[in-house]
PDB file of C-alpha atoms in Angstrom:
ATOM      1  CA  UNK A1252      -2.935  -9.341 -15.326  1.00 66.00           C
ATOM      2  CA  UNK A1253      -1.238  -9.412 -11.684  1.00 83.00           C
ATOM      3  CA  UNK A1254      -4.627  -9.986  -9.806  1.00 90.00           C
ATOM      4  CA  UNK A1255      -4.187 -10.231  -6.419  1.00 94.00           C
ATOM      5  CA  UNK A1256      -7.740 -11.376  -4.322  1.00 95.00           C
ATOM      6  CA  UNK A1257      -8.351 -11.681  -0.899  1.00 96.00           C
ATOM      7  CA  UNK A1258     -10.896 -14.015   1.562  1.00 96.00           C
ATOM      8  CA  UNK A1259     -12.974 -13.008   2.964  1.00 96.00           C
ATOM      9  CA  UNK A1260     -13.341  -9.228   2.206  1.00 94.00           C
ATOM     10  CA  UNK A1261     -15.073  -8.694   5.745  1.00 96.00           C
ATOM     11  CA  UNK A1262     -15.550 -10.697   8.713  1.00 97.00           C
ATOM     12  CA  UNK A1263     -16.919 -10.294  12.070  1.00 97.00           C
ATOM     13  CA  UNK A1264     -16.171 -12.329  15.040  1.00 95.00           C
ATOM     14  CA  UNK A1265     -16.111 -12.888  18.826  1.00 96.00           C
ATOM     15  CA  UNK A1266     -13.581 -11.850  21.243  1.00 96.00           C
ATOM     16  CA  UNK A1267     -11.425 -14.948  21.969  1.00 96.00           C
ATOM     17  CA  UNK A1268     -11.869 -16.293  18.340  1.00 96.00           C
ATOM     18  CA  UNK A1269      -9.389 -17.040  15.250  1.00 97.00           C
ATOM     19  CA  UNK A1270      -9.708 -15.642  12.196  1.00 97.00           C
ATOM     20  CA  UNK A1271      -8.094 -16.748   8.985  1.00 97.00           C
ATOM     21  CA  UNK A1272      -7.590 -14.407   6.023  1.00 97.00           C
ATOM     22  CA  UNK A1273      -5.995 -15.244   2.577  1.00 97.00           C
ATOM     23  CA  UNK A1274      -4.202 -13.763  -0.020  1.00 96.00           C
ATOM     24  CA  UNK A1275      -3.577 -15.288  -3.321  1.00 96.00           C
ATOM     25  CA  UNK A1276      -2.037 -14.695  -6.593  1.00 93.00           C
ATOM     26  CA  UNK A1277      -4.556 -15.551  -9.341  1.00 93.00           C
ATOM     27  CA  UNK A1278      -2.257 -15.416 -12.241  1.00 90.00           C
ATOM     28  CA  UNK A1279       0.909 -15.104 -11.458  1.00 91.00           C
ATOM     29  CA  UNK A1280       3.612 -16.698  -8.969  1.00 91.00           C
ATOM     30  CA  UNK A1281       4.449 -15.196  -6.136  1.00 90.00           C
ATOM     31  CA  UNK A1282       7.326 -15.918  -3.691  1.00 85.00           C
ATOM     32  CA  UNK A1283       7.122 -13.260  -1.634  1.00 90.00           C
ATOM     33  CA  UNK A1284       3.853 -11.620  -0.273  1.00 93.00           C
ATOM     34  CA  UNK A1285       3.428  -8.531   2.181  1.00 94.00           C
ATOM     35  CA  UNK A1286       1.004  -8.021   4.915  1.00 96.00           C
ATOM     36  CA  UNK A1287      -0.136  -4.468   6.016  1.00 94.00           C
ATOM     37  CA  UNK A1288      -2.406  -3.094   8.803  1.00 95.00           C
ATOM     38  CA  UNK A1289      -4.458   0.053   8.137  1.00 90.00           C
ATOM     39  CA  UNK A1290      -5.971   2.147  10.789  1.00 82.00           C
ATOM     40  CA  UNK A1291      -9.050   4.142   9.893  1.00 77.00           C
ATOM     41  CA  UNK A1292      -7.870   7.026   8.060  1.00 73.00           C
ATOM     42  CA  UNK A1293      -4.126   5.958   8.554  1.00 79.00           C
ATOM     43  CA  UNK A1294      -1.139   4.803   6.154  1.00 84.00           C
ATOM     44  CA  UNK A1295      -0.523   0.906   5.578  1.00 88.00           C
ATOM     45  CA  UNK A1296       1.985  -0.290   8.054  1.00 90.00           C
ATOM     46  CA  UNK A1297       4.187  -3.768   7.344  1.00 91.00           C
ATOM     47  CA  UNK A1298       3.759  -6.397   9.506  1.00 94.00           C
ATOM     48  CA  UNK A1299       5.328  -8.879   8.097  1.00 94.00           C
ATOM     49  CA  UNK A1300       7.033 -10.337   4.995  1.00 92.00           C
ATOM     50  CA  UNK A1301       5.849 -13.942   3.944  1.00 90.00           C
ATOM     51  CA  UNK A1302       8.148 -15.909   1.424  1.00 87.00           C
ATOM     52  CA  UNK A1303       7.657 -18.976   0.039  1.00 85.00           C
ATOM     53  CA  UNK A1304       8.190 -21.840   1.827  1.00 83.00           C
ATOM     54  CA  UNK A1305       9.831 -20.617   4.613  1.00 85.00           C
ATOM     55  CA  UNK A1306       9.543 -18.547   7.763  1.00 88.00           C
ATOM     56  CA  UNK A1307       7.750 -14.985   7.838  1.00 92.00           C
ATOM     57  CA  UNK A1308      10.042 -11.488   8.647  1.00 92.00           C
ATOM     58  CA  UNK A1309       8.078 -10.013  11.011  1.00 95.00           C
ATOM     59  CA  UNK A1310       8.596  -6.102  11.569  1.00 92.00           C
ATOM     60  CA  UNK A1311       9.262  -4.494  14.894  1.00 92.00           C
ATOM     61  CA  UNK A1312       6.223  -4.570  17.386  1.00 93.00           C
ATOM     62  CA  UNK A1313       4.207  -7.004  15.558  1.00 94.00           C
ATOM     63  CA  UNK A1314       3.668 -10.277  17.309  1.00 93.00           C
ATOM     64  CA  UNK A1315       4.461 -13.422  16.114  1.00 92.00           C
ATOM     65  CA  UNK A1316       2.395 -16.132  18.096  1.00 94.00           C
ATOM     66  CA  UNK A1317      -0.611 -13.310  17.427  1.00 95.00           C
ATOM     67  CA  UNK A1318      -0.225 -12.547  13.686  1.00 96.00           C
ATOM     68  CA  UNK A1319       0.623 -15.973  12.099  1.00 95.00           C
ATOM     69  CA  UNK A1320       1.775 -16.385   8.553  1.00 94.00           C
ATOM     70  CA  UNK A1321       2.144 -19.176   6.275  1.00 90.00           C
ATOM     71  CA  UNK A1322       3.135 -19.233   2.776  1.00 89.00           C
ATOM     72  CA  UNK A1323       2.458 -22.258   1.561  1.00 82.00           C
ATOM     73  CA  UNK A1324       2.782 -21.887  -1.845  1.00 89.00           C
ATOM     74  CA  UNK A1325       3.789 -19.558  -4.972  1.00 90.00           C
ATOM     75  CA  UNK A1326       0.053 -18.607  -5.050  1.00 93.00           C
ATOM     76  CA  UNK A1327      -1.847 -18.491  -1.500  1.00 94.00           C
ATOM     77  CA  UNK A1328      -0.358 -16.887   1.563  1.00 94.00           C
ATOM     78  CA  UNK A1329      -2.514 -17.137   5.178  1.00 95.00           C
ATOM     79  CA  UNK A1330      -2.446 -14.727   7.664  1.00 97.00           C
ATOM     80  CA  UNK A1331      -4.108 -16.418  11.109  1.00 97.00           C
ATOM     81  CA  UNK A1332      -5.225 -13.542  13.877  1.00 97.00           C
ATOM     82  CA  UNK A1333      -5.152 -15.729  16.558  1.00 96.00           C
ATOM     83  CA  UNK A1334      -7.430 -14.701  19.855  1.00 96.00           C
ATOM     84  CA  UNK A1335      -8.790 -11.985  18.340  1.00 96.00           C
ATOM     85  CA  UNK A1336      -9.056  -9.092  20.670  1.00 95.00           C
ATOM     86  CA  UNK A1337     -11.284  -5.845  19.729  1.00 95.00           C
ATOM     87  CA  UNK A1338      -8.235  -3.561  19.258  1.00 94.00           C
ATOM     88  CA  UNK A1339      -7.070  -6.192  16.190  1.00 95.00           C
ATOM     89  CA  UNK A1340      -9.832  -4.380  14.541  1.00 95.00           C
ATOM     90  CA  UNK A1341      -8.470  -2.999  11.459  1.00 94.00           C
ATOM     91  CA  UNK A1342      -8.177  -3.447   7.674  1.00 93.00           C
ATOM     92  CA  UNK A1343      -5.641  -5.724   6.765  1.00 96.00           C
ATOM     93  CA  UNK A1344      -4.048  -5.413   2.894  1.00 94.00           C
ATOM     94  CA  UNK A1345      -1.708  -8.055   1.115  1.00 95.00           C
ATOM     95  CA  UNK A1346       0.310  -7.657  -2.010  1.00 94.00           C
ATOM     96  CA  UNK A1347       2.524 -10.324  -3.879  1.00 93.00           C
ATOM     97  CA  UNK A1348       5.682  -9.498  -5.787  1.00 90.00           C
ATOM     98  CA  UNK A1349       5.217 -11.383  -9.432  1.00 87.00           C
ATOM     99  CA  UNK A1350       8.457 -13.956  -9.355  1.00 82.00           C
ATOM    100  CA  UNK A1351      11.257 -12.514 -11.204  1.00 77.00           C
ATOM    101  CA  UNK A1352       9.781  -8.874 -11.051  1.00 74.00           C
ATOM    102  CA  UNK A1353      11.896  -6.787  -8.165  1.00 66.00           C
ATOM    103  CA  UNK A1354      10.217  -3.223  -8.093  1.00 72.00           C
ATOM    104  CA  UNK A1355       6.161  -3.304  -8.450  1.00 81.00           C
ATOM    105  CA  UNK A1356       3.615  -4.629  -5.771  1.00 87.00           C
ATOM    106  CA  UNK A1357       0.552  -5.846  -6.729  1.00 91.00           C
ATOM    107  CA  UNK A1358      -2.356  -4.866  -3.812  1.00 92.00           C
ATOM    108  CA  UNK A1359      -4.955  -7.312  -2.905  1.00 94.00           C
ATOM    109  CA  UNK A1360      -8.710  -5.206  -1.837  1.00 92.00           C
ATOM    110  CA  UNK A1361      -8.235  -5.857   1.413  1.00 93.00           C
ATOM    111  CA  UNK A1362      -9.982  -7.411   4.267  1.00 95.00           C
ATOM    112  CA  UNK A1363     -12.217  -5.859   6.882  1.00 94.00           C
ATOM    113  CA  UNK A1364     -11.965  -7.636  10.447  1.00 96.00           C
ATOM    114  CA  UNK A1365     -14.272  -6.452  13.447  1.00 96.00           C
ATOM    115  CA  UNK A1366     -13.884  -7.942  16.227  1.00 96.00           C
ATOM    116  CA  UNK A1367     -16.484  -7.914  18.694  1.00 95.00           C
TER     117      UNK A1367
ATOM    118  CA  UNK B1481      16.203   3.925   7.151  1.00 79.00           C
ATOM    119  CA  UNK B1482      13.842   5.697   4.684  1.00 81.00           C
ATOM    120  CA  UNK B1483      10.808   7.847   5.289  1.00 89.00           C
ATOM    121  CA  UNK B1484       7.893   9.879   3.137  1.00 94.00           C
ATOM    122  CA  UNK B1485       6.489  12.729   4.399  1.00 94.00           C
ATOM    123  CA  UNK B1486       3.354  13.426   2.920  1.00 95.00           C
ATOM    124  CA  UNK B1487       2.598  17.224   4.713  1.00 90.00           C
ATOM    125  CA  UNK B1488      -1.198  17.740   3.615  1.00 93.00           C
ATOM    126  CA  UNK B1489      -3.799  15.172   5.352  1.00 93.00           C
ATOM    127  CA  UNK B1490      -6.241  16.691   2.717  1.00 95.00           C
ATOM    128  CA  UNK B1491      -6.012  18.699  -0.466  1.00 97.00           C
ATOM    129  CA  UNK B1492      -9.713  20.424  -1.395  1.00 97.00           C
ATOM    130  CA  UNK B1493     -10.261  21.254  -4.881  1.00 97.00           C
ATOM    131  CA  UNK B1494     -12.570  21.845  -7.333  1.00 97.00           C
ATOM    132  CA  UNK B1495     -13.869  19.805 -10.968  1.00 97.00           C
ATOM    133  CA  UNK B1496     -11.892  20.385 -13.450  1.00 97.00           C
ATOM    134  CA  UNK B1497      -8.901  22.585 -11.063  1.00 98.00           C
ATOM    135  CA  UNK B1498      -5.335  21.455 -11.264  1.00 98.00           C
ATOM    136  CA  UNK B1499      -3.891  19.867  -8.425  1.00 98.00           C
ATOM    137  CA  UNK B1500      -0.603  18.605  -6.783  1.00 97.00           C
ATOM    138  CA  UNK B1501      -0.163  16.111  -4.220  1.00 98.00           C
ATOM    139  CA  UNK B1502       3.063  16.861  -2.368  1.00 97.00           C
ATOM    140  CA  UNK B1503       5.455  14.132  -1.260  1.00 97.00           C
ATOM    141  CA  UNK B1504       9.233  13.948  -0.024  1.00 97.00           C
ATOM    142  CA  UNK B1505      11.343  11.364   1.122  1.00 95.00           C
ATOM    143  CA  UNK B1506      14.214  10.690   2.862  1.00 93.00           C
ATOM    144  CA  UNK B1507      16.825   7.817   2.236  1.00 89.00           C
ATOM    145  CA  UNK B1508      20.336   7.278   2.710  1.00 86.00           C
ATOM    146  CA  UNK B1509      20.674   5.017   0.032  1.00 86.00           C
ATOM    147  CA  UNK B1510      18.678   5.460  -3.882  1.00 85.00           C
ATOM    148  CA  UNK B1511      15.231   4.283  -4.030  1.00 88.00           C
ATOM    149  CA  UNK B1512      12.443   3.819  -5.889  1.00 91.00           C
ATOM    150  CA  UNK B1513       9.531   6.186  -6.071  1.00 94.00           C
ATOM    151  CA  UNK B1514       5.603   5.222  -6.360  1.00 95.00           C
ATOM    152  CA  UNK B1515       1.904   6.594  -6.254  1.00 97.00           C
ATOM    153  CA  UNK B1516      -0.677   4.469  -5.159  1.00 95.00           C
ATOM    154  CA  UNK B1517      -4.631   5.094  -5.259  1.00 95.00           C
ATOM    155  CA  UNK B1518      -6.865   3.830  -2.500  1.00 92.00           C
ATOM    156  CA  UNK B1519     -10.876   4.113  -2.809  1.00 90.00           C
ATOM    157  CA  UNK B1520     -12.833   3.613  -0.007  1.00 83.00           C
ATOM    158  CA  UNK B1521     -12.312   0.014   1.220  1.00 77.00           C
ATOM    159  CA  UNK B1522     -10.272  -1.056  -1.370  1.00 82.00           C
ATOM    160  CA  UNK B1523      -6.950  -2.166  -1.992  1.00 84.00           C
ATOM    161  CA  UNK B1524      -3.875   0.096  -3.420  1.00 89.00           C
ATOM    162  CA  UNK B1525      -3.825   0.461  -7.267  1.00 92.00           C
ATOM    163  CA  UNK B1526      -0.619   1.539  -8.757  1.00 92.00           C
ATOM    164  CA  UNK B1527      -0.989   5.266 -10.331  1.00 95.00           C
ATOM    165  CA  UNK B1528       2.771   5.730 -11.572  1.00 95.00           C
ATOM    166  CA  UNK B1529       6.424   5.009 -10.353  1.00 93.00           C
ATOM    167  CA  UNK B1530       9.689   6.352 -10.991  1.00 93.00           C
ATOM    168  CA  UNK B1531      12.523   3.469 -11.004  1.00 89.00           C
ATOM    169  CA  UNK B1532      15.263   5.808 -13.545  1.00 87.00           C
ATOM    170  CA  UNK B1533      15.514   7.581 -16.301  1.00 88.00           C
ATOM    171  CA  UNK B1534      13.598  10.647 -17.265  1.00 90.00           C
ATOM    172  CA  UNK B1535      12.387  12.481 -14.049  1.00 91.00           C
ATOM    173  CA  UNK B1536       9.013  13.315 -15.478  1.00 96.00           C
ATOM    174  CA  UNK B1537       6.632  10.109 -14.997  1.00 96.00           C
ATOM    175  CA  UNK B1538       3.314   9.680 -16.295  1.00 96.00           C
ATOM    176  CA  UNK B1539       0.640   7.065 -15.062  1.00 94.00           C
ATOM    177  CA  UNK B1540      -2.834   6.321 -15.189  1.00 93.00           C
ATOM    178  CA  UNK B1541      -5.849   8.498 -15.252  1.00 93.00           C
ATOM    179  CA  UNK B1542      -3.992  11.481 -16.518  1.00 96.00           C
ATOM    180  CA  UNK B1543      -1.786  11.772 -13.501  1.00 97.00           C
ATOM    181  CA  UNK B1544       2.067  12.339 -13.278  1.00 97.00           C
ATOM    182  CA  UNK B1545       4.533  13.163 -11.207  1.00 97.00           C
ATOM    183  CA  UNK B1546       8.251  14.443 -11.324  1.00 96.00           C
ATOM    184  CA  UNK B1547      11.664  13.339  -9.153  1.00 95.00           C
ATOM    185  CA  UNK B1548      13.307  15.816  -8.226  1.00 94.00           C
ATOM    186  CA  UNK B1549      16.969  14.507  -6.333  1.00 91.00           C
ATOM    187  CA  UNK B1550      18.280  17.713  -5.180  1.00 92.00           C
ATOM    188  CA  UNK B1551      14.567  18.409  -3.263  1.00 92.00           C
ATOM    189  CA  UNK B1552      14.087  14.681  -2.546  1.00 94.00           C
ATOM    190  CA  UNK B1553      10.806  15.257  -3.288  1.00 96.00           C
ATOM    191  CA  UNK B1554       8.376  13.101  -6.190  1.00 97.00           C
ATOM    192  CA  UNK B1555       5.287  15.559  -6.331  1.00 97.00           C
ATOM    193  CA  UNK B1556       2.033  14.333  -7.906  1.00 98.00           C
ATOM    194  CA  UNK B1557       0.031  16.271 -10.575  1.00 98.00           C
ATOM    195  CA  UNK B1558      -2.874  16.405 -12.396  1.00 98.00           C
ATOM    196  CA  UNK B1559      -3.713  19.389 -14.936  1.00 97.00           C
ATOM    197  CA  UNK B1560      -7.549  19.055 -14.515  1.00 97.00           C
ATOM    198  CA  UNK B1561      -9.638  16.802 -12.006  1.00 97.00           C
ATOM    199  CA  UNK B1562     -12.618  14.772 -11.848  1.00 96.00           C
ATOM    200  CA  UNK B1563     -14.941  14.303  -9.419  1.00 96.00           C
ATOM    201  CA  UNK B1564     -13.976  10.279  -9.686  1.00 94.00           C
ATOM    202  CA  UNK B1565     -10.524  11.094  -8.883  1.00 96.00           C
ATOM    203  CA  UNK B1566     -11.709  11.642  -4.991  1.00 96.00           C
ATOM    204  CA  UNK B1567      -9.670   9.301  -3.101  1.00 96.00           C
ATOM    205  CA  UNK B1568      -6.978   8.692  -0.644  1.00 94.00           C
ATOM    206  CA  UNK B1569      -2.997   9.405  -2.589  1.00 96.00           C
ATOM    207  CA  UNK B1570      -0.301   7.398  -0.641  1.00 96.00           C
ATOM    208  CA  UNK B1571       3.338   8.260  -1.998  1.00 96.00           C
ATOM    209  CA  UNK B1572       5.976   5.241  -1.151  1.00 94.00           C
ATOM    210  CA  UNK B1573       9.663   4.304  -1.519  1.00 92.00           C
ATOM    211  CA  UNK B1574      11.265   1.152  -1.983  1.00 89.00           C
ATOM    212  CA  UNK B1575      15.238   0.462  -1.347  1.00 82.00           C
ATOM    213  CA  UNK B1576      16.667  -0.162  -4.585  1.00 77.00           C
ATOM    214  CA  UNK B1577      18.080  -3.612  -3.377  1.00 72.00           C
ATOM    215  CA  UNK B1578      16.166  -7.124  -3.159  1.00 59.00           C
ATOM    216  CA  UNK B1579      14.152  -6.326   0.049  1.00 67.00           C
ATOM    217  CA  UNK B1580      11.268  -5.003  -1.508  1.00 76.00           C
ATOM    218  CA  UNK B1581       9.287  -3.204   1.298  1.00 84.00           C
ATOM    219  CA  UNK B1582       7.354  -0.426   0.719  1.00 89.00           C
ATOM    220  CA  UNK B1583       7.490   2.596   3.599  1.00 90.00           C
ATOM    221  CA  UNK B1584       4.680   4.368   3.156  1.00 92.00           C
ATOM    222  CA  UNK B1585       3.623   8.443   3.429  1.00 93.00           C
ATOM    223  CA  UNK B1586       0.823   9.281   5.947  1.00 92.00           C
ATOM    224  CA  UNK B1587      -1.530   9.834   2.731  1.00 94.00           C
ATOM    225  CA  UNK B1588      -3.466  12.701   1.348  1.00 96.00           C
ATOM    226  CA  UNK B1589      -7.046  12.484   0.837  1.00 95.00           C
ATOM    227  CA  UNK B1590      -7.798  14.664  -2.432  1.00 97.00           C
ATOM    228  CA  UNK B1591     -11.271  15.619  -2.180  1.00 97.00           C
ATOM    229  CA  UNK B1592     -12.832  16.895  -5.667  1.00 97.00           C
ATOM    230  CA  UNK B1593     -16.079  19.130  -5.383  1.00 96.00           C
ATOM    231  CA  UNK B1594     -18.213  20.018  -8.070  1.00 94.00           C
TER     232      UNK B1594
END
């Protein structure tokens, strides 16, 4: 139980381009989800906290208008890299907190974006 | 604010060797404790985490790990390793209040040779 998947799992683009990655909760509800940046050979860093029908925490540094989040529902949150740029290059992880469950993360594999 | 300090970038040892990951943490309020697993491009699978109760945790794949208050520290151990258990550790902490964020360590990649 507490799959977490993400789409796609890599994906290459132009500079100038959006890309749209998801993260979804396959069996279990989820109203809050994280997103995380990794740099090669680096920790995860937050960017942002995405809840459930409402607005996404973003963390320090991390821009809004660039890095959009929706949470749409308990299962599927979106995280849009708008105008990609080469250094938004990275590996970008989501987890989703089970509703009702306060101290475990479940990871999704993660998502691969080069942009060219 | 909370942080984990994760002081080796890479731990070498070989099959079948006992090994400890080290990991402390600083926080002005209690939190909870956590070992994660990353393979190469993959996501973060949950090895063991401490939330209270007995100080000595054990998780998957053989591995466990002990909080230790006084030290602040939440080392990770295995008594024997495999060559499978190459991989990059990340230690974490979480507030013990409803925000749920994880801060993580820099990470230690264990590298098992045969």
């Amino acid at each position: 139980g507490a799959v977490v998947s993400q789409h796609p799992s890599r994906v290459i683009c132009k500079s100038g381009t959006s890309v749209k990655i998801e993260c979804r909760s396959l069996d279990f509800q989820a109203t809050t989800m994280f997103w995380y940046r990794q740099f090669p050979k680096k920790s995860l860093m937050l960017m942002a906290t995405s809840n459930e029908g409402s607005k996404a925490t973003y963390e320090q540094g991390v821009e809004k208008d660039k890095f959009l989040i929706n949470h749409a529902s308990l299962t599927l949150s979106t995280l849009t890299v708008t105008s990609a740029h080469p250094e938004d290059s990275s590996f970008y992880i989501c987890s989703a907190i089970p509703s009702g469950v306060y101290n475990e993360q479940f990871f999704g594999p993660g998502t691969r974006l080069t942009v060219l | 604010a909370q942080s984990v300090t994760q002081l080796d970038s890479q731990v070498p040892v070989f099959e079948e060797a006992p090994v400890e990951l080290r990991c402390n943490y600083s926080s002005s309020v209690s939190v909870y404790l956590f070992w994660y697993v990353q393979y190469p491009n993959q996501g973060l699978q949950l090895l063991l985490k401490y939330l209270s109760g007995s100080t000595l945790v054990k998780g998957i794949n053989g591995f466990e790990a002990e909080f230790n208050k006084s030290q602040t520290s939440f080392h990770l151990r295995k008594p024997s390793v495999h060559i499978s258990d190459t991989a990059e550790y990340f230690c974490a902490v979480s507030r013990m209040d409803s925000s749920y964020k994880l801060i993580f360590g820099s990470g230690t990649r264990l590298l098992v040779r045969p």
